PDB file of C-alpha atoms and ligand atoms in Angstrom:
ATOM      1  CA  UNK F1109      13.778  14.182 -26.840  1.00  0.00           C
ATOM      2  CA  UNK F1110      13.864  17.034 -25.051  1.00  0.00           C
ATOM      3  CA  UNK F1111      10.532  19.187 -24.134  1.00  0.00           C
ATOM      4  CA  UNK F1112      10.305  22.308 -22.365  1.00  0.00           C
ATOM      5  CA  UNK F1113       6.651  24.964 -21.701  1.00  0.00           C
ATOM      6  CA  UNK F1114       6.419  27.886 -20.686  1.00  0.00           C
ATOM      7  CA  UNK F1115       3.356  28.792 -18.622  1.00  0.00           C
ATOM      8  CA  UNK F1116       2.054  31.427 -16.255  1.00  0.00           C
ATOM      9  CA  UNK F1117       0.470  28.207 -14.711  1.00  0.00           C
ATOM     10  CA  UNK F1118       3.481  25.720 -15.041  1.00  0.00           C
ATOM     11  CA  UNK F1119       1.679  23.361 -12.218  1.00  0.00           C
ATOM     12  CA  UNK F1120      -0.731  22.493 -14.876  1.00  0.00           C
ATOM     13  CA  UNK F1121       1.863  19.821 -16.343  1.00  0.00           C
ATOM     14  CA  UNK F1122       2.497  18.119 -13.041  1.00  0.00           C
ATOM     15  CA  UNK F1123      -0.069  15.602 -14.071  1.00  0.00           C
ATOM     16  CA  UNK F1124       2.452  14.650 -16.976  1.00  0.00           C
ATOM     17  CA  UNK F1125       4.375  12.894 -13.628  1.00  0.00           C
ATOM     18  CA  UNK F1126       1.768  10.429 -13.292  1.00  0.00           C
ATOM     19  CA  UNK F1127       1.384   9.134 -16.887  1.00  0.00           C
ATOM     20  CA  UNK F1128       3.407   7.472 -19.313  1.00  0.00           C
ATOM     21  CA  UNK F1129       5.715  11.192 -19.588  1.00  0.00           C
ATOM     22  CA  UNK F1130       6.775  10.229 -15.988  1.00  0.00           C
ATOM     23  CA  UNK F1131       8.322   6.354 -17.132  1.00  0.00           C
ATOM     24  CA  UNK F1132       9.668   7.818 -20.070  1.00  0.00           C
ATOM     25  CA  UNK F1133      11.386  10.664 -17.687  1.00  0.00           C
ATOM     26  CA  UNK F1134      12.994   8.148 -15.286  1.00  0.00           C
ATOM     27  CA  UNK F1135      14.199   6.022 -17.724  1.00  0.00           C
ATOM     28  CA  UNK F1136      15.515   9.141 -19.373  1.00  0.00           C
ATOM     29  CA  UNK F1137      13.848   8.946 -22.726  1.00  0.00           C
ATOM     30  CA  UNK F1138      12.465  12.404 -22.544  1.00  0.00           C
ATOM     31  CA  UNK F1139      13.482  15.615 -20.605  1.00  0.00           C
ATOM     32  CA  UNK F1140      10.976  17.700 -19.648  1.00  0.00           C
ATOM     33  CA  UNK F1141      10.467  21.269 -17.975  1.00  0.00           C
ATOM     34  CA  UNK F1142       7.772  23.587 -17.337  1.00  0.00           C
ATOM     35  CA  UNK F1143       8.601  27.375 -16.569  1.00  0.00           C
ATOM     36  CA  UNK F1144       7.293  30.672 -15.179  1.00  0.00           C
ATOM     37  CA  UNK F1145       6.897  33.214 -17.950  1.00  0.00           C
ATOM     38  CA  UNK F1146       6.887  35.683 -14.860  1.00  0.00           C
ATOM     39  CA  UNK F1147      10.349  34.622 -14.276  1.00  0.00           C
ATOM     40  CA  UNK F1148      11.309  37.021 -17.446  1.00  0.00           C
ATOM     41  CA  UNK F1149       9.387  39.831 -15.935  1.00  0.00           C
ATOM     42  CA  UNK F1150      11.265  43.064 -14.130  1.00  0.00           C
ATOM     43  CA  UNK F1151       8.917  44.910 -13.066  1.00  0.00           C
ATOM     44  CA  UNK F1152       7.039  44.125  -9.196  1.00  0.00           C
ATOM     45  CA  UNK F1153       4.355  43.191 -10.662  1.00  0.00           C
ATOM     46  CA  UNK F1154       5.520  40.481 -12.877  1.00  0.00           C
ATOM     47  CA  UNK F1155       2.909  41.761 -15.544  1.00  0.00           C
ATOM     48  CA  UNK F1156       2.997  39.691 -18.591  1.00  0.00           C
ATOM     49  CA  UNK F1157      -0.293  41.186 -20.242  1.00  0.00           C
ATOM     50  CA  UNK F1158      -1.714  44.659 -21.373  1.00  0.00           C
ATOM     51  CA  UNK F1159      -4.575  46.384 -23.508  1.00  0.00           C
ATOM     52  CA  UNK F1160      -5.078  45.211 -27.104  1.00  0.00           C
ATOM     53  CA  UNK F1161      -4.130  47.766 -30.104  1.00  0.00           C
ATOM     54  CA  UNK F1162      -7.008  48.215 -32.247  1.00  0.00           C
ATOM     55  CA  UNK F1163      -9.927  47.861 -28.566  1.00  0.00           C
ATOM     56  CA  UNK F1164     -11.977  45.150 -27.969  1.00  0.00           C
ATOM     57  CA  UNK F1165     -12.387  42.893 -24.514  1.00  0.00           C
ATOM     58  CA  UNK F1166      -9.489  41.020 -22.465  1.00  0.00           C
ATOM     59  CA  UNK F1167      -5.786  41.192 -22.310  1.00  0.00           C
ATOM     60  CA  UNK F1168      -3.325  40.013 -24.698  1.00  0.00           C
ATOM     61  CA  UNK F1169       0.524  38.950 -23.805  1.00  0.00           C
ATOM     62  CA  UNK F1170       3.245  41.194 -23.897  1.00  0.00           C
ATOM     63  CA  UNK F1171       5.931  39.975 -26.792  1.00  0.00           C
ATOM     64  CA  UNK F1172       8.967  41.218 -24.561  1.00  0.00           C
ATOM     65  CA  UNK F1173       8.859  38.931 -21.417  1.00  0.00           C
ATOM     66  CA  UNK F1174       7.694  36.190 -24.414  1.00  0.00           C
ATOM     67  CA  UNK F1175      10.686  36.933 -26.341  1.00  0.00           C
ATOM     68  CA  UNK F1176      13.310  36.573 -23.247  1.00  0.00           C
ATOM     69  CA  UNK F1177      11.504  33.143 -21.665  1.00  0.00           C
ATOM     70  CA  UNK F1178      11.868  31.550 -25.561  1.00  0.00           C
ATOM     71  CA  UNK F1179      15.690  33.212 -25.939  1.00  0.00           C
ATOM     72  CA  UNK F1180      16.452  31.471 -23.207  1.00  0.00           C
ATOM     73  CA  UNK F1181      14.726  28.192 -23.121  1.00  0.00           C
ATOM     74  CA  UNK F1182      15.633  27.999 -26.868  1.00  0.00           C
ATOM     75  CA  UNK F1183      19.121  28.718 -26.208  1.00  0.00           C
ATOM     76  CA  UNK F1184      22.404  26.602 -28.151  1.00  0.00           C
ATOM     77  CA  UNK F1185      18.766  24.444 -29.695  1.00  0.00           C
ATOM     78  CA  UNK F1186      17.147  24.659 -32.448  1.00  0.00           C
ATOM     79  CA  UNK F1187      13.932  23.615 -31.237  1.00  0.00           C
ATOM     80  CA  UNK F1188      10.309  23.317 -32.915  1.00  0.00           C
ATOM     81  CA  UNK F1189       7.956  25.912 -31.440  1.00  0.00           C
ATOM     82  CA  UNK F1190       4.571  25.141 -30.740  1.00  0.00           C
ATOM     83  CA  UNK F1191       1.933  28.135 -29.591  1.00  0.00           C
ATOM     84  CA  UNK F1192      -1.438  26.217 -28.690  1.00  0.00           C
ATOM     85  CA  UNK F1193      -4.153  28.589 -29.875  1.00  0.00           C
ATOM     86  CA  UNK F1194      -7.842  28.032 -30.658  1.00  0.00           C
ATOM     87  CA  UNK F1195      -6.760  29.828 -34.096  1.00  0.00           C
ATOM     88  CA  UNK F1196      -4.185  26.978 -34.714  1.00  0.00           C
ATOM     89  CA  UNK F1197      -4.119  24.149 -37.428  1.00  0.00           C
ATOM     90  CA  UNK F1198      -5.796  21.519 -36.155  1.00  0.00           C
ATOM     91  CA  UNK F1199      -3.848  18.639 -33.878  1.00  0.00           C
ATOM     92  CA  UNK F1200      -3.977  15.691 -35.469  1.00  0.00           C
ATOM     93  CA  UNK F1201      -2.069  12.490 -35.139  1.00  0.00           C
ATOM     94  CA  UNK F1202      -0.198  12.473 -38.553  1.00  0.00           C
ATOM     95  CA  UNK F1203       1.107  16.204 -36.923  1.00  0.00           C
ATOM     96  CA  UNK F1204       2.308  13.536 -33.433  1.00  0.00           C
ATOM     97  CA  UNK F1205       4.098  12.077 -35.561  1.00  0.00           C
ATOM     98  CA  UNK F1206       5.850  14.416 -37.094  1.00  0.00           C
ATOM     99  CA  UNK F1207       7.193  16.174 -33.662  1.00  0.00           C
ATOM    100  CA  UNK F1208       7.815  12.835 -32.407  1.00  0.00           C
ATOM    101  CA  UNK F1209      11.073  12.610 -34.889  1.00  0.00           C
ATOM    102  CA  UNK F1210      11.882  16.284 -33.300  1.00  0.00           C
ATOM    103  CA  UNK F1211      14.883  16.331 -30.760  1.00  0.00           C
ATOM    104  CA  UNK F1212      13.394  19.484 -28.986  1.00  0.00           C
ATOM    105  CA  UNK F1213      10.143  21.500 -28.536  1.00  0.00           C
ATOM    106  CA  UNK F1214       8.903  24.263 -26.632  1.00  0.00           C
ATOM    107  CA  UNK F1215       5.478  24.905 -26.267  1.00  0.00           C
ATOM    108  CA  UNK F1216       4.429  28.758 -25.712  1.00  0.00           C
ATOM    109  CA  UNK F1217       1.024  28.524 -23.695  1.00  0.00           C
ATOM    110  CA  UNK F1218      -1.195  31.473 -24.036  1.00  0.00           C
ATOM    111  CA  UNK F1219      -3.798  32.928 -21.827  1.00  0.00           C
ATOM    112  CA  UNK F1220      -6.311  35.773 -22.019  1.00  0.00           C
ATOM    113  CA  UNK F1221      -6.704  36.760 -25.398  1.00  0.00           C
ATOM    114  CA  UNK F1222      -3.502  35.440 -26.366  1.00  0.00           C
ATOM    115  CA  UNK F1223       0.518  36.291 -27.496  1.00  0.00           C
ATOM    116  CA  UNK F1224       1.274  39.385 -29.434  1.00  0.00           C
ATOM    117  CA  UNK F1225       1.330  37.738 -32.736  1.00  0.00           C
ATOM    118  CA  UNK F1226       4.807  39.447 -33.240  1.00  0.00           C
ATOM    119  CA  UNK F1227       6.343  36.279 -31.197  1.00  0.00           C
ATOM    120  CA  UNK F1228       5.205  33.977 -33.592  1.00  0.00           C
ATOM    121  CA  UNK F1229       6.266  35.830 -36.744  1.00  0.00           C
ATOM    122  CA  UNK F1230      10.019  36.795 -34.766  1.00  0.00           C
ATOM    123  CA  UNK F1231      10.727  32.848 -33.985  1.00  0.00           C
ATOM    124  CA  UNK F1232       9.701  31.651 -37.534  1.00  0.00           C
ATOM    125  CA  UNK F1233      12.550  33.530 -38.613  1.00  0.00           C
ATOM    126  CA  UNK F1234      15.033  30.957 -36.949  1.00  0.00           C
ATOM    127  CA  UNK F1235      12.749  28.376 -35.536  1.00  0.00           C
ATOM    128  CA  UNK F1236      10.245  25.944 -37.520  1.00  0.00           C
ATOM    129  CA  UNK F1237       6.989  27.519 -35.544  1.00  0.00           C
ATOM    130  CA  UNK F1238       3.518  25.427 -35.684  1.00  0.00           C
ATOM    131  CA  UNK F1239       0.387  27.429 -34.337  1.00  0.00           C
ATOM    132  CA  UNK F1240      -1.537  24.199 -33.230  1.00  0.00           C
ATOM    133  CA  UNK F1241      -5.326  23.570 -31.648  1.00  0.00           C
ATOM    134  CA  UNK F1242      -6.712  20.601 -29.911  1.00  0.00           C
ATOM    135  CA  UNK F1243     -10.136  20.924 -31.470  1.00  0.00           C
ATOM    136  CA  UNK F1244     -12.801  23.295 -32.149  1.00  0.00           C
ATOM    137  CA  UNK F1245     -13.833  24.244 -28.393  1.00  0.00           C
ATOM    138  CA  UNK F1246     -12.725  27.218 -26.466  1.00  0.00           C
ATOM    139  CA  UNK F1247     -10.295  26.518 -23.629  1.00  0.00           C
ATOM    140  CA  UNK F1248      -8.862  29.218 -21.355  1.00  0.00           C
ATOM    141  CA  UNK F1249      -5.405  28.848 -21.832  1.00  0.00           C
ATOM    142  CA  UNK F1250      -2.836  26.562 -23.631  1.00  0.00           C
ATOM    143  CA  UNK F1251      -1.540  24.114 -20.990  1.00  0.00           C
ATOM    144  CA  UNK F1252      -4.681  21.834 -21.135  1.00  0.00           C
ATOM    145  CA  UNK F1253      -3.972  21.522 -24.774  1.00  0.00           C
ATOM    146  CA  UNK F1254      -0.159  21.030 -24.511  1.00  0.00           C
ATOM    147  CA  UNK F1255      -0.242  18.565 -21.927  1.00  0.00           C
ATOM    148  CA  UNK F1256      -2.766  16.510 -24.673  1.00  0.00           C
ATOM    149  CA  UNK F1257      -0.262  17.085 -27.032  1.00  0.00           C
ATOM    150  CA  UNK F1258       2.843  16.277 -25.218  1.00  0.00           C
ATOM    151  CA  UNK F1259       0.958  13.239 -24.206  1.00  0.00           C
ATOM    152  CA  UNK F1260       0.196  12.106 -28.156  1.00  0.00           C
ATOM    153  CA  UNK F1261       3.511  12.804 -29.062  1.00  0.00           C
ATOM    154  CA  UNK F1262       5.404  11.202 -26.276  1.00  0.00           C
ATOM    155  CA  UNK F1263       3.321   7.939 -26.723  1.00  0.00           C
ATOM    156  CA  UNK F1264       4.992   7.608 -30.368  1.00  0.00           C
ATOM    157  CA  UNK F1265       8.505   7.497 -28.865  1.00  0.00           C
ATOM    158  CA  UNK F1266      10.116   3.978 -29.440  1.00  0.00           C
ATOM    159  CA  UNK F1267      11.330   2.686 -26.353  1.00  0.00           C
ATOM    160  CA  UNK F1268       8.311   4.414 -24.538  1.00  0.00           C
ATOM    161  CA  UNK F1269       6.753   1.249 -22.184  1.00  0.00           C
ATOM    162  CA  UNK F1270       4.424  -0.660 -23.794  1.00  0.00           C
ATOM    163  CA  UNK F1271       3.895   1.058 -26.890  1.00  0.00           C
ATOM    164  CA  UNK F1272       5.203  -1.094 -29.886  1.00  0.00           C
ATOM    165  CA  UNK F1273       2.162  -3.805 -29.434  1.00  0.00           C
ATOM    166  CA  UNK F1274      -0.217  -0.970 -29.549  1.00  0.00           C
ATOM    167  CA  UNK F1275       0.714   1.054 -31.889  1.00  0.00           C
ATOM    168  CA  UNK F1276       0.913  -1.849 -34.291  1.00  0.00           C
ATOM    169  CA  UNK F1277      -2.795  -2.360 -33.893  1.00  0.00           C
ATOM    170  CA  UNK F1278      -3.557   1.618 -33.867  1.00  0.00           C
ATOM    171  CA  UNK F1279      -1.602   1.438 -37.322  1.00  0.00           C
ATOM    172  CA  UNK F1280      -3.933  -1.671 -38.494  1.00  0.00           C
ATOM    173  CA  UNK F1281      -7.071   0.231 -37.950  1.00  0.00           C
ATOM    174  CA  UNK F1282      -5.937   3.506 -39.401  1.00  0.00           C
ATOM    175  CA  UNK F1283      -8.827   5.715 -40.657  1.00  0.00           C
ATOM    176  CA  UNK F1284     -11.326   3.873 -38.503  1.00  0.00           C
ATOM    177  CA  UNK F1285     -12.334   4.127 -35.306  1.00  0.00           C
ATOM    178  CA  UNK F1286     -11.325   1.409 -32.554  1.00  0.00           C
ATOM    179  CA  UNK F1287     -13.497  -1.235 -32.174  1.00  0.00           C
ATOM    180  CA  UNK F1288     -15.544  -2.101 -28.294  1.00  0.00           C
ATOM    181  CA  UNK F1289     -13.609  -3.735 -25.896  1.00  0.00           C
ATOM    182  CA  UNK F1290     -14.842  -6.063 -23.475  1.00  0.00           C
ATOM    183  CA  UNK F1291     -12.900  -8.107 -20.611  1.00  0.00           C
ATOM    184  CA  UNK F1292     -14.234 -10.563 -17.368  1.00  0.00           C
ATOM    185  CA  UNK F1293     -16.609 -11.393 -16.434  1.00  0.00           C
ATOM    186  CA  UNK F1294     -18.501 -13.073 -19.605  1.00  0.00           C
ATOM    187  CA  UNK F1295     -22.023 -11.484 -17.973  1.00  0.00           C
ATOM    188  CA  UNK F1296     -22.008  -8.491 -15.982  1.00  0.00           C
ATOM    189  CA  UNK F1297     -25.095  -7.042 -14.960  1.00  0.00           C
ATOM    190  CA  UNK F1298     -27.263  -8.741 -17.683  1.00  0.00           C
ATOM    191  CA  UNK F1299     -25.113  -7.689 -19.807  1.00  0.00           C
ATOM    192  CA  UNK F1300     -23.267 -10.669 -22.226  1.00  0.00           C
ATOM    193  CA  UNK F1301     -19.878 -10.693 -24.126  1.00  0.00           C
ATOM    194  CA  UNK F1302     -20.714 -11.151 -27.642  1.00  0.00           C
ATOM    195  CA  UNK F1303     -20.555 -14.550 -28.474  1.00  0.00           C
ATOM    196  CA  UNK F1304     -17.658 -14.431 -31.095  1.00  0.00           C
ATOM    197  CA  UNK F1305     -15.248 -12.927 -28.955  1.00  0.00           C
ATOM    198  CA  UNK F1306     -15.347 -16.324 -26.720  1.00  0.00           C
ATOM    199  CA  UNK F1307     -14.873 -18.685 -29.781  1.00  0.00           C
ATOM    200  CA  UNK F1308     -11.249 -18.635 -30.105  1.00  0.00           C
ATOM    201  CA  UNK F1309     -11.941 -18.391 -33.800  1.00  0.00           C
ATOM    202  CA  UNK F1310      -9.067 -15.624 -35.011  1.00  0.00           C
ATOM    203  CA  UNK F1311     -10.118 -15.448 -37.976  1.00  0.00           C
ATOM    204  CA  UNK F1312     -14.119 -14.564 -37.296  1.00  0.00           C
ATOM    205  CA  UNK F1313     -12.817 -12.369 -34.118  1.00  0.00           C
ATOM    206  CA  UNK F1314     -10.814 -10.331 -36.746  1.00  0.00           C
ATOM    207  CA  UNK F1315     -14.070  -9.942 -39.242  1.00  0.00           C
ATOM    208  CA  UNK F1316     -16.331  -9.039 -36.066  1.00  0.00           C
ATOM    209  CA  UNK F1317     -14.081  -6.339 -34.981  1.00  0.00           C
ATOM    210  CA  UNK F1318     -13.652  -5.014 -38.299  1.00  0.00           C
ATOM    211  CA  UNK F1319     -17.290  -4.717 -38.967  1.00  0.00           C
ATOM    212  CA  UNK F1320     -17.968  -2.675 -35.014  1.00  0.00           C
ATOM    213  CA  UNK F1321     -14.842  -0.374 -36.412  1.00  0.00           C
ATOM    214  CA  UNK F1322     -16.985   0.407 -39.536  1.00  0.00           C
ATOM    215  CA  UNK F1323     -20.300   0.850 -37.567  1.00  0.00           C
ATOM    216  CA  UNK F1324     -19.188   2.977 -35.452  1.00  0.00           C
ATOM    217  CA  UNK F1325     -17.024   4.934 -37.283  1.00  0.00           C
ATOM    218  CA  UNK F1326     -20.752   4.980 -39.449  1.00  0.00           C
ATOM    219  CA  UNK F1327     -22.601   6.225 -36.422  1.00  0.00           C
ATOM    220  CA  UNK F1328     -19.864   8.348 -34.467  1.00  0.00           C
ATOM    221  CA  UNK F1329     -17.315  10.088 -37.401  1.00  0.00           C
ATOM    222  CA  UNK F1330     -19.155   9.657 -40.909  1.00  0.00           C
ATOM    223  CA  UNK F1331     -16.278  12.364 -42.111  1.00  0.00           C
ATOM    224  CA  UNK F1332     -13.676   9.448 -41.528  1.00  0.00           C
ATOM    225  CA  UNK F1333     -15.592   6.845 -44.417  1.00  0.00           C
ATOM    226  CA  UNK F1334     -15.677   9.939 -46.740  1.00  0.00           C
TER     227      UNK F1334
HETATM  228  C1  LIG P2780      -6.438  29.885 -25.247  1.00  0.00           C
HETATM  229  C2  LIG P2780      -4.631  31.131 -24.848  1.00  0.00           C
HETATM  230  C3  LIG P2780      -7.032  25.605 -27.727  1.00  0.00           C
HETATM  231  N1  LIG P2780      -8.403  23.883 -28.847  1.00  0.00           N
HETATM  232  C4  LIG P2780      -8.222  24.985 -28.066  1.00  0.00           C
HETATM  233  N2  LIG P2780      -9.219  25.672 -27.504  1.00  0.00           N
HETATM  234  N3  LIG P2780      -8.727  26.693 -26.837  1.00  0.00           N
HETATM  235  C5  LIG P2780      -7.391  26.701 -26.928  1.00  0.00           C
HETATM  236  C6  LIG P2780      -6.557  27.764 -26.358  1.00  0.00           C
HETATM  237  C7  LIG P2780      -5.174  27.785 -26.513  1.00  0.00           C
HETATM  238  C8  LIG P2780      -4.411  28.852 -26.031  1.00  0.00           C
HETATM  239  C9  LIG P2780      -5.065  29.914 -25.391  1.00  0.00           C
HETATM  240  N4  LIG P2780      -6.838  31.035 -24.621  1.00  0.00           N
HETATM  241  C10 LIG P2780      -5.737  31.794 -24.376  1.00  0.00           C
HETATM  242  C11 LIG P2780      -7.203  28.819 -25.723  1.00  0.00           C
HETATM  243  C12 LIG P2780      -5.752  25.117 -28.146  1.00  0.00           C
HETATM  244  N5  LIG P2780      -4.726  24.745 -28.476  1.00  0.00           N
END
């Protein structure tokens, strides 16, 4: 798979070299770049925002340095096209899934108010576009949320270290949350490990955990029992 950003900030994804992205990068599972919208600017400036049409507060991205950076980064691909926006469908990790069977995507980070919405409707001409959100919060800019997503997504890849084991389990527990985790030593602090986690009993273990999935999902995500 190949993934490629394009950022005002493109530092923001150097913290994609320390996790999983990075192992899956060296053993050449995944090709990624992050670029410098302002390397499509002319001007001196390197301006990539102005005033909104219509008033109102903040900047919003120009659609002609947007339209050259994705031109080029899209070039002899046919890539999926992500724009992270708070005004996005909603992230979720059926939508991972999906884009992890993709063979290339681009995600188009905004900042300030956001890209002329002109480069979203000129790309879905060609391109399969997704406007995506993390969650309902207000971020100030797109790279926090693509580096989540890239993260989700890359995770999925088979071959990506360590991931077949736990994805079974993920899989097994679908539509609940996980269940508590506990590890040495047997009392910390006062603190003991329940008792049926240290009976060897598989069978009990797998009812215990099962019920904590269901309680919490209970207290933390009642939507999820709906
Ligand atoms: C932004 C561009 C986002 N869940 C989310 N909250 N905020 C954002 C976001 C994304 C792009 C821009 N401001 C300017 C906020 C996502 N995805």
């Amino acid at each position: 798979m190949r993934i490629d950003a394009i950022s005002i900030f493109p530092e923001f994804f150097s913290v994609l070299d320390l996790s999983l992205i990075g192992k899956a990068r060296e053993s050449g599972l995944i090709a990624f770049k992050a670029h410098n919208l302002r390397d499509w600017t002319n001007d001196v400036h390197k301006t990539v925002d102005d005033t909104p049409y219509g008033g109102g507060a903040g900047m919003v991205m120009m659609p002609e340095v947007w339209g050259k950076a994705i031109d080029s980064v899209a070039a002899g691909s046919k890539p999926v096209i992500i724009f992270t926006t708070p005004a996005g469908e909603l992230f979720t990790q059926q939508i991972a899934q999906e884009l992890s069977t993709k063979e290339h995507l681009v995600f188009a980070c905004g900042r300030y108010e956001g890209i002329d919405q002109r480069v979203v409707e000129h790309f879905g001409k060609d391109f399969e576009v997704r406007e995506l959100s993390i969650g309902d919060y207000v971020l100030n800019g797109g790279e926090v949320a693509s580096v989540a997503m890239i993260e989700a997504i890359v995770r999925l890849l088979p071959g990506v270290v360590g991931n077949a084991e736990s994805l079974e389990e993920e899989s097994f527990s679908e539509g609940q949350l996980e269940y508590p985790s506990y590890t040495k030593p047997q009392s910390w602090r006062g603190l003991e490990v329940p008792e049926t986690l240290l009976s060897g009993h598989h069978a009990e273990i797998a009812k215990w955990r099962n019920e904590q999935s269901r309680l919490r999902t209970q207290k933390n995500r009642p939507d999820l029992l709906k």
